[in-house]
Amino acid sequence: VKDGKVLQEDNGIVGGPGTETTPETLSTSGNLETTDIDTADSHTYTSGFKGVTAGENTELTQDQLEQLSKGTFTVSDDGKSWSYEINNALTQSLAEGQTANVTYWITVDDGHGGTDTKAVTIVIKGTNDLPVLTADDGSVVEEQTTGPMLSTAG
């Protein structure tokens, strides 16, 4: 099992110039290889969530850890690959330079009492999100055509 896959929050630009968009879902995947000298064995695969930890030089609150634990991890039925995805909105609290390590376990069972378990760790890396400024439109001021008028005397 190979791990250490890196997901970049706001994973790049989709489309051409002037069409910057943020993907709704971040995803990654990897390959698995099972070897068994008992070639007649049939294998089944299970997986589960192990935990989320803050990466090097990163401090995360309990709320951030909970948000980052909401990804989806699956192993293919044939055990040859795994995939992971998380809603991008759940990663937005990571600032540039911050990382979170999300770990899942995978177990292969040969059906005769033999099992092996390995961990897969996905690293989610924060980016410097652009600030967004919103402002209310001004109200319309109209010239009065009736009522007091300004005049000068002198």
JSON list of N, CA, C and O in Angstrom, two decimals, residues 34-46 77-79 107-116:
[
{"chain": "A", "resi": 34, "resn": "THR", "atom": "N", "xyz": [-2.10, -7.03, -3.69]},
{"chain": "A", "resi": 34, "resn": "THR", "atom": "CA", "xyz": [-2.20, -8.13, -2.73]},
{"chain": "A", "resi": 34, "resn": "THR", "atom": "C", "xyz": [-1.44, -9.32, -3.29]},
{"chain": "A", "resi": 34, "resn": "THR", "atom": "O", "xyz": [-1.63, -9.68, -4.45]},
{"chain": "A", "resi": 35, "resn": "THR", "atom": "N", "xyz": [-0.56, -9.88, -2.48]},
{"chain": "A", "resi": 35, "resn": "THR", "atom": "CA", "xyz": [0.13, -11.11, -2.88]},
{"chain": "A", "resi": 35, "resn": "THR", "atom": "C", "xyz": [-0.22, -12.18, -1.85]},
{"chain": "A", "resi": 35, "resn": "THR", "atom": "O", "xyz": [-0.29, -11.91, -0.65]},
{"chain": "A", "resi": 36, "resn": "ASP", "atom": "N", "xyz": [-0.47, -13.39, -2.34]},
{"chain": "A", "resi": 36, "resn": "ASP", "atom": "CA", "xyz": [-0.80, -14.52, -1.48]},
{"chain": "A", "resi": 36, "resn": "ASP", "atom": "C", "xyz": [-0.28, -15.78, -2.15]},
{"chain": "A", "resi": 36, "resn": "ASP", "atom": "O", "xyz": [-0.67, -16.09, -3.28]},
{"chain": "A", "resi": 37, "resn": "ILE", "atom": "N", "xyz": [0.59, -16.49, -1.46]},
{"chain": "A", "resi": 37, "resn": "ILE", "atom": "CA", "xyz": [1.16, -17.71, -2.03]},
{"chain": "A", "resi": 37, "resn": "ILE", "atom": "C", "xyz": [0.10, -18.78, -2.26]},
{"chain": "A", "resi": 37, "resn": "ILE", "atom": "O", "xyz": [0.24, -19.65, -3.12]},
{"chain": "A", "resi": 38, "resn": "ASP", "atom": "N", "xyz": [-1.00, -18.69, -1.49]},
{"chain": "A", "resi": 38, "resn": "ASP", "atom": "CA", "xyz": [-2.12, -19.62, -1.67]},
{"chain": "A", "resi": 38, "resn": "ASP", "atom": "C", "xyz": [-3.01, -19.07, -2.79]},
{"chain": "A", "resi": 38, "resn": "ASP", "atom": "O", "xyz": [-3.96, -18.34, -2.55]},
{"chain": "A", "resi": 39, "resn": "THR", "atom": "N", "xyz": [-2.71, -19.46, -4.00]},
{"chain": "A", "resi": 39, "resn": "THR", "atom": "CA", "xyz": [-3.37, -18.87, -5.17]},
{"chain": "A", "resi": 39, "resn": "THR", "atom": "C", "xyz": [-4.85, -19.21, -5.26]},
{"chain": "A", "resi": 39, "resn": "THR", "atom": "O", "xyz": [-5.58, -18.54, -5.98]},
{"chain": "A", "resi": 40, "resn": "ALA", "atom": "N", "xyz": [-5.32, -20.20, -4.53]},
{"chain": "A", "resi": 40, "resn": "ALA", "atom": "CA", "xyz": [-6.74, -20.57, -4.57]},
{"chain": "A", "resi": 40, "resn": "ALA", "atom": "C", "xyz": [-7.58, -19.70, -3.63]},
{"chain": "A", "resi": 40, "resn": "ALA", "atom": "O", "xyz": [-8.81, -19.73, -3.70]},
{"chain": "A", "resi": 41, "resn": "ASP", "atom": "N", "xyz": [-6.93, -18.91, -2.77]},
{"chain": "A", "resi": 41, "resn": "ASP", "atom": "CA", "xyz": [-7.67, -18.06, -1.83]},
{"chain": "A", "resi": 41, "resn": "ASP", "atom": "C", "xyz": [-8.40, -16.95, -2.59]},
{"chain": "A", "resi": 41, "resn": "ASP", "atom": "O", "xyz": [-7.91, -16.41, -3.58]},
{"chain": "A", "resi": 42, "resn": "SER", "atom": "N", "xyz": [-9.59, -16.63, -2.10]},
{"chain": "A", "resi": 42, "resn": "SER", "atom": "CA", "xyz": [-10.28, -15.45, -2.62]},
{"chain": "A", "resi": 42, "resn": "SER", "atom": "C", "xyz": [-10.22, -14.39, -1.52]},
{"chain": "A", "resi": 42, "resn": "SER", "atom": "O", "xyz": [-10.34, -14.70, -0.34]},
{"chain": "A", "resi": 43, "resn": "HIS", "atom": "N", "xyz": [-10.03, -13.17, -1.92]},
{"chain": "A", "resi": 43, "resn": "HIS", "atom": "CA", "xyz": [-9.78, -12.10, -0.97]},
{"chain": "A", "resi": 43, "resn": "HIS", "atom": "C", "xyz": [-10.94, -11.12, -0.89]},
{"chain": "A", "resi": 43, "resn": "HIS", "atom": "O", "xyz": [-11.56, -10.81, -1.91]},
{"chain": "A", "resi": 44, "resn": "THR", "atom": "N", "xyz": [-11.19, -10.66, 0.33]},
{"chain": "A", "resi": 44, "resn": "THR", "atom": "CA", "xyz": [-12.16, -9.60, 0.54]},
{"chain": "A", "resi": 44, "resn": "THR", "atom": "C", "xyz": [-11.45, -8.44, 1.22]},
{"chain": "A", "resi": 44, "resn": "THR", "atom": "O", "xyz": [-10.45, -8.63, 1.93]},
{"chain": "A", "resi": 45, "resn": "TYR", "atom": "N", "xyz": [-11.98, -7.25, 1.00]},
{"chain": "A", "resi": 45, "resn": "TYR", "atom": "CA", "xyz": [-11.32, -6.04, 1.49]},
{"chain": "A", "resi": 45, "resn": "TYR", "atom": "C", "xyz": [-12.31, -5.22, 2.31]},
{"chain": "A", "resi": 45, "resn": "TYR", "atom": "O", "xyz": [-13.47, -5.07, 1.92]},
{"chain": "A", "resi": 46, "resn": "THR", "atom": "N", "xyz": [-11.83, -4.71, 3.42]},
{"chain": "A", "resi": 46, "resn": "THR", "atom": "CA", "xyz": [-12.60, -3.79, 4.25]},
{"chain": "A", "resi": 46, "resn": "THR", "atom": "C", "xyz": [-11.71, -2.59, 4.55]},
{"chain": "A", "resi": 46, "resn": "THR", "atom": "O", "xyz": [-10.48, -2.67, 4.48]},
{"chain": "A", "resi": 77, "resn": "ASP", "atom": "N", "xyz": [-13.83, -3.36, -5.28]},
{"chain": "A", "resi": 77, "resn": "ASP", "atom": "CA", "xyz": [-14.20, -4.74, -4.95]},
{"chain": "A", "resi": 77, "resn": "ASP", "atom": "C", "xyz": [-13.07, -5.73, -5.24]},
{"chain": "A", "resi": 77, "resn": "ASP", "atom": "O", "xyz": [-12.90, -6.70, -4.52]},
{"chain": "A", "resi": 78, "resn": "ASP", "atom": "N", "xyz": [-12.28, -5.44, -6.29]},
{"chain": "A", "resi": 78, "resn": "ASP", "atom": "CA", "xyz": [-11.18, -6.35, -6.63]},
{"chain": "A", "resi": 78, "resn": "ASP", "atom": "C", "xyz": [-9.92, -6.07, -5.82]},
{"chain": "A", "resi": 78, "resn": "ASP", "atom": "O", "xyz": [-8.92, -6.78, -5.96]},
{"chain": "A", "resi": 79, "resn": "GLY", "atom": "N", "xyz": [-9.95, -5.04, -4.96]},
{"chain": "A", "resi": 79, "resn": "GLY", "atom": "CA", "xyz": [-8.81, -4.74, -4.09]},
{"chain": "A", "resi": 79, "resn": "GLY", "atom": "C", "xyz": [-7.61, -4.16, -4.80]},
{"chain": "A", "resi": 79, "resn": "GLY", "atom": "O", "xyz": [-6.51, -4.11, -4.25]},
{"chain": "A", "resi": 107, "resn": "THR", "atom": "N", "xyz": [-7.97, -3.65, 5.24]},
{"chain": "A", "resi": 107, "resn": "THR", "atom": "CA", "xyz": [-7.67, -5.03, 5.63]},
{"chain": "A", "resi": 107, "resn": "THR", "atom": "C", "xyz": [-8.04, -5.96, 4.48]},
{"chain": "A", "resi": 107, "resn": "THR", "atom": "O", "xyz": [-9.12, -5.85, 3.91]},
{"chain": "A", "resi": 108, "resn": "VAL", "atom": "N", "xyz": [-7.13, -6.87, 4.16]},
{"chain": "A", "resi": 108, "resn": "VAL", "atom": "CA", "xyz": [-7.42, -7.93, 3.20]},
{"chain": "A", "resi": 108, "resn": "VAL", "atom": "C", "xyz": [-7.57, -9.22, 4.02]},
{"chain": "A", "resi": 108, "resn": "VAL", "atom": "O", "xyz": [-6.82, -9.47, 4.95]},
{"chain": "A", "resi": 109, "resn": "ASP", "atom": "N", "xyz": [-8.59, -10.01, 3.66]},
{"chain": "A", "resi": 109, "resn": "ASP", "atom": "CA", "xyz": [-8.89, -11.27, 4.34]},
{"chain": "A", "resi": 109, "resn": "ASP", "atom": "C", "xyz": [-8.91, -12.37, 3.29]},
{"chain": "A", "resi": 109, "resn": "ASP", "atom": "O", "xyz": [-9.60, -12.26, 2.28]},
{"chain": "A", "resi": 110, "resn": "ASP", "atom": "N", "xyz": [-8.14, -13.44, 3.52]},
{"chain": "A", "resi": 110, "resn": "ASP", "atom": "CA", "xyz": [-8.06, -14.51, 2.52]},
{"chain": "A", "resi": 110, "resn": "ASP", "atom": "C", "xyz": [-9.14, -15.58, 2.68]},
{"chain": "A", "resi": 110, "resn": "ASP", "atom": "O", "xyz": [-9.19, -16.55, 1.94]},
{"chain": "A", "resi": 111, "resn": "GLY", "atom": "N", "xyz": [-10.04, -15.40, 3.66]},
{"chain": "A", "resi": 111, "resn": "GLY", "atom": "CA", "xyz": [-11.12, -16.35, 3.86]},
{"chain": "A", "resi": 111, "resn": "GLY", "atom": "C", "xyz": [-10.74, -17.59, 4.63]},
{"chain": "A", "resi": 111, "resn": "GLY", "atom": "O", "xyz": [-11.58, -18.45, 4.90]},
{"chain": "A", "resi": 112, "resn": "HIS", "atom": "N", "xyz": [-9.48, -17.72, 5.01]},
{"chain": "A", "resi": 112, "resn": "HIS", "atom": "CA", "xyz": [-9.00, -18.89, 5.77]},
{"chain": "A", "resi": 112, "resn": "HIS", "atom": "C", "xyz": [-8.28, -18.47, 7.05]},
{"chain": "A", "resi": 112, "resn": "HIS", "atom": "O", "xyz": [-7.40, -19.19, 7.53]},
{"chain": "A", "resi": 113, "resn": "GLY", "atom": "N", "xyz": [-8.62, -17.30, 7.57]},
{"chain": "A", "resi": 113, "resn": "GLY", "atom": "CA", "xyz": [-8.01, -16.84, 8.81]},
{"chain": "A", "resi": 113, "resn": "GLY", "atom": "C", "xyz": [-6.80, -15.94, 8.63]},
{"chain": "A", "resi": 113, "resn": "GLY", "atom": "O", "xyz": [-6.28, -15.40, 9.59]},
{"chain": "A", "resi": 114, "resn": "GLY", "atom": "N", "xyz": [-6.35, -15.76, 7.40]},
{"chain": "A", "resi": 114, "resn": "GLY", "atom": "CA", "xyz": [-5.21, -14.88, 7.15]},
{"chain": "A", "resi": 114, "resn": "GLY", "atom": "C", "xyz": [-5.66, -13.48, 6.80]},
{"chain": "A", "resi": 114, "resn": "GLY", "atom": "O", "xyz": [-6.52, -13.29, 5.93]},
{"chain": "A", "resi": 115, "resn": "THR", "atom": "N", "xyz": [-5.13, -12.50, 7.50]},
{"chain": "A", "resi": 115, "resn": "THR", "atom": "CA", "xyz": [-5.46, -11.11, 7.21]},
{"chain": "A", "resi": 115, "resn": "THR", "atom": "C", "xyz": [-4.20, -10.26, 7.26]},
{"chain": "A", "resi": 115, "resn": "THR", "atom": "O", "xyz": [-3.20, -10.65, 7.86]},
{"chain": "A", "resi": 116, "resn": "ASP", "atom": "N", "xyz": [-4.27, -9.12, 6.62]},
{"chain": "A", "resi": 116, "resn": "ASP", "atom": "CA", "xyz": [-3.20, -8.12, 6.70]},
{"chain": "A", "resi": 116, "resn": "ASP", "atom": "C", "xyz": [-3.86, -6.75, 6.63]},
{"chain": "A", "resi": 116, "resn": "ASP", "atom": "O", "xyz": [-4.79, -6.54, 5.85]}
]
